[in-house]
mmCIF file of C-alpha atoms in Angstrom:
data_model
loop_
_atom_site.group_PDB
_atom_site.id
_atom_site.type_symbol
_atom_site.label_atom_id
_atom_site.label_comp_id
_atom_site.label_asym_id
_atom_site.label_seq_id
_atom_site.Cartn_x
_atom_site.Cartn_y
_atom_site.Cartn_z
ATOM 1 C CA UNK A 7 7.257 -43.289 48.636
ATOM 2 C CA UNK A 8 6.429 -46.380 46.554
ATOM 3 C CA UNK A 9 3.864 -45.745 43.819
ATOM 4 C CA UNK A 10 2.366 -47.726 40.968
ATOM 5 C CA UNK A 11 2.650 -46.570 37.380
ATOM 6 C CA UNK A 12 2.138 -48.291 34.040
ATOM 7 C CA UNK A 13 5.063 -48.585 31.625
ATOM 8 C CA UNK A 14 4.409 -49.977 28.145
ATOM 9 C CA UNK A 15 1.240 -51.655 29.414
ATOM 10 C CA UNK A 16 2.794 -53.262 32.515
ATOM 11 C CA UNK A 17 2.371 -52.145 36.117
ATOM 12 C CA UNK A 18 5.584 -51.135 37.874
ATOM 13 C CA UNK A 19 6.267 -50.067 41.428
ATOM 14 C CA UNK A 20 8.628 -47.114 41.576
ATOM 15 C CA UNK A 21 10.139 -45.005 44.309
ATOM 16 C CA UNK A 22 9.059 -41.349 44.125
ATOM 17 C CA UNK A 23 10.318 -38.728 43.531
ATOM 18 C CA UNK A 24 11.423 -39.936 40.105
ATOM 19 C CA UNK A 25 12.179 -37.982 36.956
ATOM 20 C CA UNK A 26 11.395 -39.278 33.499
ATOM 21 C CA UNK A 27 15.150 -39.492 32.807
ATOM 22 C CA UNK A 28 15.599 -41.722 35.870
ATOM 23 C CA UNK A 29 12.677 -43.921 34.801
ATOM 24 C CA UNK A 30 14.263 -44.356 31.367
ATOM 25 C CA UNK A 31 17.507 -45.490 33.038
ATOM 26 C CA UNK A 32 15.658 -47.858 35.414
ATOM 27 C CA UNK A 33 13.951 -49.500 32.444
ATOM 28 C CA UNK A 34 17.275 -50.002 30.618
ATOM 29 C CA UNK A 35 15.994 -48.184 27.541
ATOM 30 C CA UNK A 36 18.478 -48.896 24.779
ATOM 31 C CA UNK A 37 19.452 -45.897 22.661
ATOM 32 C CA UNK A 38 17.271 -43.327 24.460
ATOM 33 C CA UNK A 39 18.159 -40.853 21.715
ATOM 34 C CA UNK A 40 16.034 -43.015 19.374
ATOM 35 C CA UNK A 41 12.984 -43.158 21.695
ATOM 36 C CA UNK A 42 9.945 -40.922 21.952
ATOM 37 C CA UNK A 43 8.099 -40.882 25.263
ATOM 38 C CA UNK A 44 4.425 -40.394 26.031
ATOM 39 C CA UNK A 45 3.178 -39.728 29.543
ATOM 40 C CA UNK A 46 -0.595 -39.966 29.910
ATOM 41 C CA UNK A 47 -0.979 -39.844 26.094
ATOM 42 C CA UNK A 48 1.063 -36.622 25.769
ATOM 43 C CA UNK A 49 4.423 -36.635 24.010
ATOM 44 C CA UNK A 50 7.185 -35.249 26.225
ATOM 45 C CA UNK A 51 9.831 -33.078 24.587
ATOM 46 C CA UNK A 52 13.320 -34.496 25.127
ATOM 47 C CA UNK A 53 14.520 -31.294 26.820
ATOM 48 C CA UNK A 54 11.800 -31.770 29.486
ATOM 49 C CA UNK A 55 12.813 -35.321 30.510
ATOM 50 C CA UNK A 56 14.961 -34.162 33.463
ATOM 51 C CA UNK A 57 12.258 -31.854 34.824
ATOM 52 C CA UNK A 58 9.179 -34.051 34.397
ATOM 53 C CA UNK A 59 8.367 -35.820 37.657
ATOM 54 C CA UNK A 60 6.514 -39.135 37.487
ATOM 55 C CA UNK A 61 3.361 -39.295 39.598
ATOM 56 C CA UNK A 62 1.249 -42.118 41.055
ATOM 57 C CA UNK A 63 -0.918 -43.639 38.327
ATOM 58 C CA UNK A 64 1.006 -42.196 35.370
ATOM 59 C CA UNK A 65 0.935 -44.167 32.128
ATOM 60 C CA UNK A 66 4.282 -44.047 30.326
ATOM 61 C CA UNK A 67 4.994 -45.435 26.870
ATOM 62 C CA UNK A 68 8.429 -45.696 25.261
ATOM 63 C CA UNK A 69 7.965 -45.591 21.490
ATOM 64 C CA UNK A 70 10.765 -47.051 19.419
ATOM 65 C CA UNK A 71 11.047 -46.017 15.787
ATOM 66 C CA UNK A 72 12.378 -48.611 13.414
ATOM 67 C CA UNK A 73 13.899 -47.873 10.061
ATOM 68 C CA UNK A 74 13.564 -50.048 7.045
ATOM 69 C CA UNK A 75 11.602 -50.532 3.922
ATOM 70 C CA UNK A 76 12.412 -51.344 0.359
#
């Protein structure tokens, strides 16, 4: 089933069922070990990525943490 979700502010059409892990792969997330993920404003624990199923209308944000400073 094709459904619309929002990823980092952009609408995407995805084929459901779809786990969060699969969505991360589809979006070519570089270094997923360095990314935090929010689904509908809730942070998702890394050990839940395989089990969390994306649903129609979900809002997903990949948050990249950058190092640096002086």
